[in-house]
Coordinates of C-alpha atoms and ligand atoms in Angstrom, one line a residue:
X1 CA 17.4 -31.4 -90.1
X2 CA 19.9 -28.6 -89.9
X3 CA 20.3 -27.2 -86.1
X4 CA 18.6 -24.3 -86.6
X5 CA 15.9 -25.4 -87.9
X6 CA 15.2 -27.9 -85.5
X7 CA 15.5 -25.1 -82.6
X8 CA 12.6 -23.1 -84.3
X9 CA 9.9 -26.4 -83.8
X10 CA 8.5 -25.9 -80.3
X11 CA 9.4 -29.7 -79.7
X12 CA 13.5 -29.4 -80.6
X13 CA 13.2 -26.1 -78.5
X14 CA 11.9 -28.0 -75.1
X15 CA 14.5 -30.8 -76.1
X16 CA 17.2 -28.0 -76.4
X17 CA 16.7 -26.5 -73.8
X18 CA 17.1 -29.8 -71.2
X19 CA 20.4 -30.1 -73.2
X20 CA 21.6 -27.4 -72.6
X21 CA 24.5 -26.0 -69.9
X22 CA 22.7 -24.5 -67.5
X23 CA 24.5 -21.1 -67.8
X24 CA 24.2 -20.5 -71.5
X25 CA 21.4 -18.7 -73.1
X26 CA 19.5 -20.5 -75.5
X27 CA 20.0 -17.8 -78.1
X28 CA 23.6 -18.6 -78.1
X29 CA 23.5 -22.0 -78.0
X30 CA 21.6 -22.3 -80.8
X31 CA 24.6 -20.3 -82.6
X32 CA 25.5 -22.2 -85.8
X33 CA 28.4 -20.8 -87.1
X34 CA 27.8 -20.8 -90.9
X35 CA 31.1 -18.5 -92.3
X36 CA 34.0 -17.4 -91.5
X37 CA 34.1 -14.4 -89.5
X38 CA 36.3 -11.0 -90.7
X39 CA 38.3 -9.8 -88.2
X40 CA 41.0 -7.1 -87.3
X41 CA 44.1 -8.1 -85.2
X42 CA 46.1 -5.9 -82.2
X43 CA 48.1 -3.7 -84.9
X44 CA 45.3 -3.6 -86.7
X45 CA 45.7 -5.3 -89.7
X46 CA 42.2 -7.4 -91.5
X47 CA 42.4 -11.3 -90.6
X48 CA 39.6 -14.5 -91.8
X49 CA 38.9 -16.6 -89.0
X50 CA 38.1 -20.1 -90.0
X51 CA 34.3 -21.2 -89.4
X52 CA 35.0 -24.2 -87.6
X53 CA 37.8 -22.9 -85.4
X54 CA 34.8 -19.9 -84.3
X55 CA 32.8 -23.1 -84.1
X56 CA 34.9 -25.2 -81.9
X57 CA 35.8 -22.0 -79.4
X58 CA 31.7 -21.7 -79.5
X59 CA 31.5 -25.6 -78.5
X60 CA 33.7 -25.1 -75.8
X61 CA 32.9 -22.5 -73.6
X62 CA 30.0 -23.4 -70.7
X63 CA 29.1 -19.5 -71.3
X64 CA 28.1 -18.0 -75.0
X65 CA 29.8 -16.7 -77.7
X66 CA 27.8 -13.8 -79.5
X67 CA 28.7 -12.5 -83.1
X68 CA 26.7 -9.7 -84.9
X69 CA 23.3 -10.6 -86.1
X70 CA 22.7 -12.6 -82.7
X71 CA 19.8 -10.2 -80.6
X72 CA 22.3 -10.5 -77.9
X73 CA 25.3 -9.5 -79.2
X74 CA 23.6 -6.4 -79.9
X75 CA 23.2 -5.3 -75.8
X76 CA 26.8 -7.1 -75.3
X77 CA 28.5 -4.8 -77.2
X78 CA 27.3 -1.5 -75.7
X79 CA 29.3 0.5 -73.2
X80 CA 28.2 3.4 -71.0
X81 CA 29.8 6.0 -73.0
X82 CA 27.0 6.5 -75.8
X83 CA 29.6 7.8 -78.2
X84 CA 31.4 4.9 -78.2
X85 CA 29.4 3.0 -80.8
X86 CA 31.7 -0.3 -81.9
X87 CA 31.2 -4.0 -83.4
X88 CA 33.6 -6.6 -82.0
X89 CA 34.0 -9.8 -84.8
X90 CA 33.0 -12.2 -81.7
X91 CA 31.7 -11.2 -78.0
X92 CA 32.9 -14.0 -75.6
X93 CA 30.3 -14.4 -72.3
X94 CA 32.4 -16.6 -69.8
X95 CA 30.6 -18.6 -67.0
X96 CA 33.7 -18.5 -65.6
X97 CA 38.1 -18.5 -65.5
X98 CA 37.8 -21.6 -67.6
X99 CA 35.8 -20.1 -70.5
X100 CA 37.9 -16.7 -69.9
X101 CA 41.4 -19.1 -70.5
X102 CA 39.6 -20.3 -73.6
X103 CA 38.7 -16.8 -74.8
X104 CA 42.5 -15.5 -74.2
X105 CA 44.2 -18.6 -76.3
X106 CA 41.8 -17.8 -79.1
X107 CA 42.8 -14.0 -79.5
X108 CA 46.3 -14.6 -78.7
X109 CA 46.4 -17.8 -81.0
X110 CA 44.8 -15.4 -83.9
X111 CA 46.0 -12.2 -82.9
X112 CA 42.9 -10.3 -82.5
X113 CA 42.5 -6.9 -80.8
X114 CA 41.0 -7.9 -77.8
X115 CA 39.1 -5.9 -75.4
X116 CA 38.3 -6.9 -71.5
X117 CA 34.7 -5.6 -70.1
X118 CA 33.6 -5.5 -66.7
X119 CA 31.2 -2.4 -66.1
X120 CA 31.9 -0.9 -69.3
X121 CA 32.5 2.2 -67.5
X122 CA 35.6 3.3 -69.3
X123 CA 34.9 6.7 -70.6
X124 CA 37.6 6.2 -73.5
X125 CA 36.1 3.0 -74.3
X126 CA 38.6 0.8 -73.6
X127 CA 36.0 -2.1 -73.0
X128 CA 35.5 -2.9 -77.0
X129 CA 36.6 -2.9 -79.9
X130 CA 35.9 -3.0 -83.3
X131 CA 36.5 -6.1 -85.2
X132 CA 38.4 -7.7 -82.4
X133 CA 37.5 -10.0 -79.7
X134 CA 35.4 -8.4 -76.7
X135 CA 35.4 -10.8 -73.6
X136 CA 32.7 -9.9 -71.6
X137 CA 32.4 -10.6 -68.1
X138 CA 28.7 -9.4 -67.2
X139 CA 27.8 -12.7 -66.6
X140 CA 30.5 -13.9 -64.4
X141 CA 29.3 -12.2 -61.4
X142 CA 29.5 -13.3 -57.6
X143 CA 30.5 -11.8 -54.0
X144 CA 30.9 -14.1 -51.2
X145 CA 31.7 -12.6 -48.1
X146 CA 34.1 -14.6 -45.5
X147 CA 32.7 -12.2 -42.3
X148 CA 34.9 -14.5 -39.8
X149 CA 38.0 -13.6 -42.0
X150 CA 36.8 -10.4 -43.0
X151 CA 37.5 -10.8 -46.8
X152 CA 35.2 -11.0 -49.6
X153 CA 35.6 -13.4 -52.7
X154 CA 34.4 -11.1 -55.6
X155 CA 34.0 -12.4 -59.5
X156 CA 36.3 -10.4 -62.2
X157 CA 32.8 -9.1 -63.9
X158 CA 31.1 -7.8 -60.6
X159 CA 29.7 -4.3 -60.3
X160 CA 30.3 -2.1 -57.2
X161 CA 27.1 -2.2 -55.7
X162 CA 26.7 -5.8 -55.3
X163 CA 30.4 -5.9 -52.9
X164 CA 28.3 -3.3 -51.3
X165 CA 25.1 -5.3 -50.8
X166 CA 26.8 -8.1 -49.4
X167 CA 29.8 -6.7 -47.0
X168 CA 27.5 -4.2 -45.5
X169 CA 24.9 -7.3 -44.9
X170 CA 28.1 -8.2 -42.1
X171 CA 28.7 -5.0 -40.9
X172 CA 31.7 -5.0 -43.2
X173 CA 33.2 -2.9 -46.0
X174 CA 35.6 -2.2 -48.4
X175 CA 36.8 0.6 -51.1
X176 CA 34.4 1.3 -53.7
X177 CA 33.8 4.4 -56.1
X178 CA 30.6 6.5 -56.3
X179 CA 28.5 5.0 -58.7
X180 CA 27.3 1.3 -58.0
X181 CA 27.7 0.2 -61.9
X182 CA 31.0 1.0 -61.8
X183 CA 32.9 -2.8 -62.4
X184 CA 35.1 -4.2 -59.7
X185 CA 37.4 -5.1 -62.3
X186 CA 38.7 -1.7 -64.0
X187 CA 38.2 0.4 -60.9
X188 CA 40.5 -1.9 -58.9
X189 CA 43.1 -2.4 -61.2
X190 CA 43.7 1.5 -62.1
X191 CA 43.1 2.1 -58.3
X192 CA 39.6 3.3 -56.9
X193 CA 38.8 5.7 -55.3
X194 CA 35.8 6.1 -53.0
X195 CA 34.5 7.3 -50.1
X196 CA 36.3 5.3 -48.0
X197 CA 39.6 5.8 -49.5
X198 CA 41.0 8.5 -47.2
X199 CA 40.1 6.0 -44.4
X200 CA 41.5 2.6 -45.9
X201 CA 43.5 3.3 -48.9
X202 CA 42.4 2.9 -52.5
X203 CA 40.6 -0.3 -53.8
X204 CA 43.5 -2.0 -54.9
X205 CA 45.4 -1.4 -51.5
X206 CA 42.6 -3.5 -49.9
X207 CA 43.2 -6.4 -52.8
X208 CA 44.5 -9.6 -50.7
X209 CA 44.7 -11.6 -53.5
X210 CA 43.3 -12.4 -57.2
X211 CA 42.8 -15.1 -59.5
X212 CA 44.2 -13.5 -63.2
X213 CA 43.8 -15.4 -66.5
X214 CA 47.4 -14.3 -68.0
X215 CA 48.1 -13.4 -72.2
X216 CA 49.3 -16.7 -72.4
X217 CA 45.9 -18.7 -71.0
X218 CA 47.1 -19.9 -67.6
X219 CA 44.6 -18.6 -64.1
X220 CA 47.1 -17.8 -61.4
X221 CA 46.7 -16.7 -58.3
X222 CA 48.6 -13.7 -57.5
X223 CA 49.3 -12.4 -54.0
X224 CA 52.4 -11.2 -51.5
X225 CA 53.5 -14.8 -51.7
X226 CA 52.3 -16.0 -55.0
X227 CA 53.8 -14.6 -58.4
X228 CA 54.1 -11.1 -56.2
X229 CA 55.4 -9.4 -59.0
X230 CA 51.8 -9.8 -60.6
X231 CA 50.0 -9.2 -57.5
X232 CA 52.5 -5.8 -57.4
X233 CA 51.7 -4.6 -61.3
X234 CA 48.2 -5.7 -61.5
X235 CA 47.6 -2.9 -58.6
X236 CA 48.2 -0.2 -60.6
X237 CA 48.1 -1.2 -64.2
X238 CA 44.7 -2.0 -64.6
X239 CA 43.9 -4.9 -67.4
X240 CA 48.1 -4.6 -69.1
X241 CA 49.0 -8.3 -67.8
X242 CA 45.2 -10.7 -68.0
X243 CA 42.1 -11.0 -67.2
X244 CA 41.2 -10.9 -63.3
X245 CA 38.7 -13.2 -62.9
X246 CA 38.4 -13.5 -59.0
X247 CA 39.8 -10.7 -56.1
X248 CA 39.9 -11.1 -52.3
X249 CA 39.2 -8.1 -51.1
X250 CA 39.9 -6.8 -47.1
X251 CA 37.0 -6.1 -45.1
X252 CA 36.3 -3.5 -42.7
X253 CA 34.0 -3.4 -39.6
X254 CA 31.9 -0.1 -40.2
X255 CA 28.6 1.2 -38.9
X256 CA 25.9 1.4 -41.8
X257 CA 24.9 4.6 -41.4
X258 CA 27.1 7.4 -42.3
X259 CA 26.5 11.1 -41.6
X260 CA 26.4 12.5 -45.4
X261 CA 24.8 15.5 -47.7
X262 CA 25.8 17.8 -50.2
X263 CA 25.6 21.8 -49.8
X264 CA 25.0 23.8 -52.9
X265 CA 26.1 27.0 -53.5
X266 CA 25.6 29.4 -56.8
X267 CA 28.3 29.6 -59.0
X268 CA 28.4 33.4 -58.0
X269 CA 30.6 31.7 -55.0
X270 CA 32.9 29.8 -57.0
X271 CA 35.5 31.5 -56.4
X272 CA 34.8 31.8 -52.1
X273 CA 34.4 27.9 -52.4
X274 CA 37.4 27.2 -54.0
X275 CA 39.5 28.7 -51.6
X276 CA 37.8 27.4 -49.1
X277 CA 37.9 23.9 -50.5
X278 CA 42.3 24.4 -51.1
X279 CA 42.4 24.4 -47.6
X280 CA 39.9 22.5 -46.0
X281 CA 40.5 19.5 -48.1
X282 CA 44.0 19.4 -46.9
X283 CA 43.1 19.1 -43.2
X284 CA 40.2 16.8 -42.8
X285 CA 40.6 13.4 -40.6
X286 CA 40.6 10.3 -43.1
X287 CA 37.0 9.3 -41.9
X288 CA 36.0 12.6 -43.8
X289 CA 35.8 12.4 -47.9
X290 CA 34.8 15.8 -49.4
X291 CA 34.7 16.0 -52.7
X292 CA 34.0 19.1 -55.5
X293 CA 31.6 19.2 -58.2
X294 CA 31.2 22.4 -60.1
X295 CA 28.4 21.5 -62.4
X296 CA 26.6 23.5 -65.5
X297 CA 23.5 21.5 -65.9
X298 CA 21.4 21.5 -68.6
X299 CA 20.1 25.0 -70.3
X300 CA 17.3 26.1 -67.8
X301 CA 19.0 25.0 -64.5
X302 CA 21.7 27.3 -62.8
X303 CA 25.1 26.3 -62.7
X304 CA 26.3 25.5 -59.2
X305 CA 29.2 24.5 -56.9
X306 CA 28.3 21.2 -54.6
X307 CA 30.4 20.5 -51.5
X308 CA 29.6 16.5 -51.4
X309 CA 30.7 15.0 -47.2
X310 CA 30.4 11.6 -46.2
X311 CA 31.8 11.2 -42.9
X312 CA 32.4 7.3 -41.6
X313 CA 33.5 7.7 -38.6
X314 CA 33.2 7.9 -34.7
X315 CA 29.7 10.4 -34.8
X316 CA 30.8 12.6 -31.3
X317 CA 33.8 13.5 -33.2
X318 CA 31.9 14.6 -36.7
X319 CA 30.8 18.3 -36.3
X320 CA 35.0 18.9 -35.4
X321 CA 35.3 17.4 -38.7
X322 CA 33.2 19.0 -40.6
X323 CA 32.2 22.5 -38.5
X324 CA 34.5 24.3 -41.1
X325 CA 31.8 24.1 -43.6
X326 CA 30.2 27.2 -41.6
X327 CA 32.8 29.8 -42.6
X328 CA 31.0 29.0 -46.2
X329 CA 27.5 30.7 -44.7
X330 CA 24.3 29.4 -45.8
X331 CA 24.0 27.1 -48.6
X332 CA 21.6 27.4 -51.1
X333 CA 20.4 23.8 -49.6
X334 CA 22.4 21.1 -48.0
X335 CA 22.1 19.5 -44.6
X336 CA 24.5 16.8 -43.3
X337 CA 22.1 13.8 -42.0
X338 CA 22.4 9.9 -40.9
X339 CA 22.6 8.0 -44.1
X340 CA 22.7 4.7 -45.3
X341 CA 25.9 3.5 -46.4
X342 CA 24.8 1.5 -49.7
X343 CA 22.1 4.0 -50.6
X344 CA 24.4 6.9 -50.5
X345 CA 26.8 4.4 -52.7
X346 CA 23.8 4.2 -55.2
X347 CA 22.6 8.3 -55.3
X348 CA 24.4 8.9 -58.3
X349 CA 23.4 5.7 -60.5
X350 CA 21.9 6.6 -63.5
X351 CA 19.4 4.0 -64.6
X352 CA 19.5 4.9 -68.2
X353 CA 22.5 3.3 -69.7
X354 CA 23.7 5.4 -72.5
X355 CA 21.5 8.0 -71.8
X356 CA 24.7 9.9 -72.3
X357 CA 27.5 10.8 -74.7
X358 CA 30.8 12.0 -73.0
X359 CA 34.1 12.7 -72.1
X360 CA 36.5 13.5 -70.0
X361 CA 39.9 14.9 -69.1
X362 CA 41.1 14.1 -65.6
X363 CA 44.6 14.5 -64.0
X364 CA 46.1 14.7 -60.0
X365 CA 46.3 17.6 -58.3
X366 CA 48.2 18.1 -54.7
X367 CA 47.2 21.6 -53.9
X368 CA 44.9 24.2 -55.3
X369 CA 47.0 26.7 -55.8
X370 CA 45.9 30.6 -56.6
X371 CA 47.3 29.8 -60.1
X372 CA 44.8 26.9 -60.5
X373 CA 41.8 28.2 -58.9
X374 CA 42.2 31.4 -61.4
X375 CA 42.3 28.9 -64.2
X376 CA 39.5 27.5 -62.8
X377 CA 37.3 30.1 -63.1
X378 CA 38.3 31.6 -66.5
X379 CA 37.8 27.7 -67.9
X380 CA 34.2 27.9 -66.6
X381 CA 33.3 31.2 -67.7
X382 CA 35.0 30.4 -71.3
X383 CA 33.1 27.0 -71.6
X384 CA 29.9 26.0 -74.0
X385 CA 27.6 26.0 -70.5
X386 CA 26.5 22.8 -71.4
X387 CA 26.8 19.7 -69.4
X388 CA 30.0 19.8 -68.3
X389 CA 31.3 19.8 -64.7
X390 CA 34.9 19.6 -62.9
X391 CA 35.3 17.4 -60.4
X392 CA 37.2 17.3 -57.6
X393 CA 37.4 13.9 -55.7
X394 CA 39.3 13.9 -52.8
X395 CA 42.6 11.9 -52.0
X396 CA 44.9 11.6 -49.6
X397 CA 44.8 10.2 -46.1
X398 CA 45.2 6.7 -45.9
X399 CA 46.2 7.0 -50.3
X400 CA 49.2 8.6 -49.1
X401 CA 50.8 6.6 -47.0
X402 CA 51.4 3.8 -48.8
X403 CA 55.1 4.0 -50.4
X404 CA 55.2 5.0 -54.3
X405 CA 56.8 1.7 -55.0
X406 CA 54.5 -0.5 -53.3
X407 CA 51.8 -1.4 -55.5
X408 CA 52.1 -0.1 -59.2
X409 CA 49.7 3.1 -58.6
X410 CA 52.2 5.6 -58.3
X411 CA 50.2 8.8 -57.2
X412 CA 50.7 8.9 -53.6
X413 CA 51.1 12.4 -53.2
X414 CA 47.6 13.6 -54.8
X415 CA 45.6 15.0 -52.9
X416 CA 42.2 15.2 -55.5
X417 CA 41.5 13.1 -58.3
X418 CA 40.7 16.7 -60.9
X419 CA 38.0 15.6 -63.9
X420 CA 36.8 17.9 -66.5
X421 CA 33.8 16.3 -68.1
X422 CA 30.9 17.4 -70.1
X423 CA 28.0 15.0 -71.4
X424 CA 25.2 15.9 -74.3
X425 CA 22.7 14.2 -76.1
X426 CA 24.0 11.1 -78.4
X427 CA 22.6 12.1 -81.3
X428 CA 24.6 15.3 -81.5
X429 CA 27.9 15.7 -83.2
X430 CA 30.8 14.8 -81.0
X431 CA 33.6 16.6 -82.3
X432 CA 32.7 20.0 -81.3
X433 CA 32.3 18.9 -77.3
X434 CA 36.0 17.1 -77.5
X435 CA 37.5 20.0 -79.0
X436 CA 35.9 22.4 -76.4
X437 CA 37.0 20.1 -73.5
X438 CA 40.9 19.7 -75.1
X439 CA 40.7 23.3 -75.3
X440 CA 39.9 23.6 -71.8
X441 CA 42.1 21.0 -70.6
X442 CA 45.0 22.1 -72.0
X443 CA 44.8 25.3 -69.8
X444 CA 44.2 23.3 -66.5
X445 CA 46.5 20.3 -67.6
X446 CA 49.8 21.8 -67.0
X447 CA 48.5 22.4 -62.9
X448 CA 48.2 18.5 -62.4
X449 CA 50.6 16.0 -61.9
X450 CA 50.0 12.6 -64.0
X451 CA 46.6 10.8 -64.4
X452 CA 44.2 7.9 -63.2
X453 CA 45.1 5.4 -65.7
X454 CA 41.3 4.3 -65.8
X455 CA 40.8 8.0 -67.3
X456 CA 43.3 7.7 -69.8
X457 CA 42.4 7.9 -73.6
X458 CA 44.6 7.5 -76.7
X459 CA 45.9 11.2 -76.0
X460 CA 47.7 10.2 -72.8
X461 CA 49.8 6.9 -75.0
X462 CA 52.6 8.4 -74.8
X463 CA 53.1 9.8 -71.5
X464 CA 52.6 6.3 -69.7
X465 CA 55.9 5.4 -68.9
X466 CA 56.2 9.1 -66.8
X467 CA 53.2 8.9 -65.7
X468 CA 54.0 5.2 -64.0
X469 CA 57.1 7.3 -62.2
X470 CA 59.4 4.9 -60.8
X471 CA 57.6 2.2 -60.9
X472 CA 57.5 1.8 -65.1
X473 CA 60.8 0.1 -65.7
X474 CA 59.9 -3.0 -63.1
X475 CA 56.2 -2.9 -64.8
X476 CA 58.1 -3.1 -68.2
X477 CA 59.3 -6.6 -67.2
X478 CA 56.6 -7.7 -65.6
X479 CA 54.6 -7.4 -69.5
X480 CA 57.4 -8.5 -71.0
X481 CA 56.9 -11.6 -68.9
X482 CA 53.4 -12.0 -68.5
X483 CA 52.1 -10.3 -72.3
X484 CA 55.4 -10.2 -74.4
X485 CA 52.9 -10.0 -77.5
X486 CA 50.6 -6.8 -76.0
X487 CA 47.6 -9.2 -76.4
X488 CA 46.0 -6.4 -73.5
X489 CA 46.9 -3.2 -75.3
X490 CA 43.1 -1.5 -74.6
X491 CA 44.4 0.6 -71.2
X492 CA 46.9 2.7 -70.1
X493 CA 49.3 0.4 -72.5
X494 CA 52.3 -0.7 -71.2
X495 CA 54.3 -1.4 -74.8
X496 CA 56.6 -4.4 -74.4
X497 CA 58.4 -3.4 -77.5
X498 CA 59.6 -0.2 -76.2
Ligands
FAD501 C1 30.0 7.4 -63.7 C2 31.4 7.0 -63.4 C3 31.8 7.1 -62.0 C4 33.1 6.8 -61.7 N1 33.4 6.9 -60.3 C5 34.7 6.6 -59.9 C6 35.0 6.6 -58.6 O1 34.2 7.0 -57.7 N2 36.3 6.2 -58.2 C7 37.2 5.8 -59.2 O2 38.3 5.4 -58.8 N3 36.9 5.7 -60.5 C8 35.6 6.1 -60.9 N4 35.3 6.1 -62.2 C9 36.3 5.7 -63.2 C10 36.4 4.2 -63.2 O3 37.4 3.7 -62.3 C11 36.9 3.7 -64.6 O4 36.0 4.1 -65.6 C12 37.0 2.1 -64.6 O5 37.8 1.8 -65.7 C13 35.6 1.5 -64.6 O6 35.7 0.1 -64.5 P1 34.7 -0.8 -65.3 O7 35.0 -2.2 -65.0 O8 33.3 -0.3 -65.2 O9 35.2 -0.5 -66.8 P2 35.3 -1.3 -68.2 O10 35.0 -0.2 -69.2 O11 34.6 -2.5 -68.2 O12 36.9 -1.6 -68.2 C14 37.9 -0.6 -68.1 C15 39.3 -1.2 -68.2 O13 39.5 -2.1 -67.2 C16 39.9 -3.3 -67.6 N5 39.2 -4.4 -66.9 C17 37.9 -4.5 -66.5 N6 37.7 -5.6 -65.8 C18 38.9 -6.2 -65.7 C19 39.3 -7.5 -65.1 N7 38.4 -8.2 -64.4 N8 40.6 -7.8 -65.2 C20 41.4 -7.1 -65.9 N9 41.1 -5.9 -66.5 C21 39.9 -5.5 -66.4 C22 39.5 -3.3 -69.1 O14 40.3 -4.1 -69.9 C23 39.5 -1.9 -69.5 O15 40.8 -1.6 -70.0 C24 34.0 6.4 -62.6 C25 33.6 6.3 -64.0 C26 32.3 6.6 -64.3 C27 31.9 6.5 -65.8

């Protein structure tokens, strides 16, 4: 009786099922793989992968291997951006670094375009593929928290919210963005930003150590004493040199509840905001992030200007931190109030993946000048006012004063994180919201100062060397060492042919 077939009898399905590892699904272990499997390779030329060898990577792994057909491959491939819509040849699940090691020799070995996914959050879609291999690490999630130590143990395919769960459990905490499906794994590597940042530096400047699955299949541990030229690119980089598949993150003793809230204002005060905002944001105490959002919701809700404050620290010295807001008068609404931490880290989830299509345009500003603040304004009176918001997310503080060279994240001086973003309905056309935000980025571009690698899209390629500053030429060798073949080209690519 052929495999299959003797999964579908309710008897060879019990039997399978007591066979099976105890981390693989039974869909995927009842893969059979019955033809050889088109594929495209890193430069993008069409390759034939051989049944067995599909098969005997399949056999291997403890976790699944998912190609198209397979219900599962179907949710596996998805990203958050709904108008990313591709079909890697083969979706590799890892239970672990083992499985990830085996996933890595097989691309390399056949050359395949290879994506890495942790939260799928990449705006670009750098997380897939099509027709390569997509190794997907939502099922190689874990946080163990070390409170004696103060350092947490966190899987390469973890989402934010979960390192939040468990550190706050101890009192403790580390860097983390806003939204609590972001993954661990890109938001570290670019750098992360979060509310904490001002206080304790970006995500990767709280990274201790990590376990990283390199292009050519070995897991290393990376750290100031370990392979610390890995340890200094990986910061910085995001996904250029392997696969992270473990990180030790720094902890932080922190009360649970924050004093947080967001004031409103119509977008009659834009203008009063902004000023406000150029100068305020340049004097608050680290324990203060306040961050921008001038948002034009969907038709039948006003366009608005948010002030967004979480304050962290000691509460008898919060009103001097954030008493400025008054000069702004009286909100539209918005009240400052006690807050949990991990709620306030989950406000702005959206349950709904791919509720959305998108994109975004994003760059690092240090002040906001008059020049930029008129730009501002015109861009936001010129725009379709549909769905699209600027962002400003605060910087500084603690970011700054870490040295340029230090980790690979070169962007010490910014003092926001500037994102011009606009979302609408998958099911309507996509080219005429890109062209609209190009358009308006190409105003406000010129006012920033290089970009967050984890916003980067195809359009930044060739500005990645500047944009790495110093730091490019000694991140040049590092790939050269660690991916001579640009197995992980899906990021802000470091080429190491140029
Ligand atoms: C709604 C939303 C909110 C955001 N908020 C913030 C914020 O507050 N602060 C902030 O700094 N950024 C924020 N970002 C940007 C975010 O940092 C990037 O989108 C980041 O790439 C997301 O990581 P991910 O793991 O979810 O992405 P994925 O799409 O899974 O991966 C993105 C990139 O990271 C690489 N990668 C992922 N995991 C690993 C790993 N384990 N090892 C090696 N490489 C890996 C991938 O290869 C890929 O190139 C936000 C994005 C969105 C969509």
């Amino acid at each position: 009786m052929r495999r299959r077939q003797f999964c579908q009898s309710a008897a060879g399905m019990a039997a399978a099922t007591a066979l099976l590892p105890y981390s693989r699904t039974l869909a995927a272990a009842m893969l059979e793989i019955d033809r050889d499997v088109e594929a495209i390779s890193g430069t993008g030329k069409e390759l034939m992968l051989g049944r067995s060898e599909v098969q005997e990577l399949a056999n291997g792994l403890l976790g699944d291997l998912l190609l198209p057909g397979n219900p599962a491959y179907e949710t596996a491939r998805l990203v958050r951006n709904a108008s990313i819509d591709k079909y890697p040849a083969l979706i590799v699940q890892p239970s672990g670094a083992t499985d990830v090691a085996l996933a890595v020799d097989f691309a390399r070995d056949h050359h395949l375009v290879t994506a890495v996914k942790c939260g799928g959050h990449s705006s670009a879609g750098k997380s897939t593929c099509n027709g390569g291999m997509m190794i997907d690490l939502s099922r190689f999630r874990h946080v163990r928290v070390d409170p004696a130590n103060k350092i947490a143990y966190v899987s390469g395919g973890s989402l934010l919210g979960a390192m939040d769960h468990e550190t706050m459990a101890h009192g403790l905490v580390t860097v983390a963005g806003t939204v609590s499906h972001t993954g661990v794994g890109g938001l570290t590597t670019g750098g992360g930003f979060g509310r904490l940042a001002r206080r304790y530096g970006l995500a990767l400047d709280n990274v201790k150590a990590m376990d990283i699955v390199s292009a050519d299949g070995k897991l290393r541990h990376a750290s100031a004493e370990q392979n610390p030229d890995l340890y200094w690119g990986v910061r910085g980089a995001g996904g250029n040199f392997g696969v992270v598949t473990s990180f030790e993150f720094n902890l932080h003793e922190m009360s649970r509840t924050v004093l947080a809230g967001s004031f409103v204002y119509p977008i009659e005060r834009l203008r009063d905001v902004l000023e406000f905002y150029a100068e305020f944001s340049l004097q608050t105490p680290d324990e203060l992030a306040a961050d921008l959002v001038l948002a034009y919701p969907p038709a039948g809700k006003p366009p608005v200007v948010i002030l967004a404050l979480c304050y962290s620290g000691d509460k008898s010295r919060a009103d001097a931190a954030m008493s400025a807001v008054s000069k702004l008068g009286k909100p539209m609404v918005g009240e400052i109030r006690p807050t949990d931490y991990v709620a306030l880290q989950k406000s702005g989830d959206s349950d709904a993946p791919r509720v959305n299509a998108s994109y975004l345009k994003g760059g690092f500003t240090s002040e906001l000048t008059p020049a930029l603040i008129d730009t501002i304004i015109a861009v936001m009176q010129q725009h379709p006012r549909r769905r699209s918001m600027i962002i400003f997310q605060q910087a500084g503080g603690a970011i700054g004063r870490v040295a340029t060279n230090a980790t690979a994240f070169a962007h010490r001086y910014a003092q926001h994180n500037m994102v011009l973003t606009m979302a609408w309905q998958p099911d309507e056309p996509r080219d005429e919201h890109v062209k609209a935000i190009k358009s308006s980025w190409a105003q406000l571009m010129p006012h920033t100062h290089g970009f967050y690698v984890n916003e980067a899209d195809d359009d930044n390629a060739s500005l990645v060397d500047k944009n790495y500053q110093g730091n490019y030429a000694r991140l040049l060798g590092i790939k050269k060492r660690y991916d001579p073949t640009n197995l992980f080209r899906l990021n802000a690519n470091i080429d190491p042919t140029a």
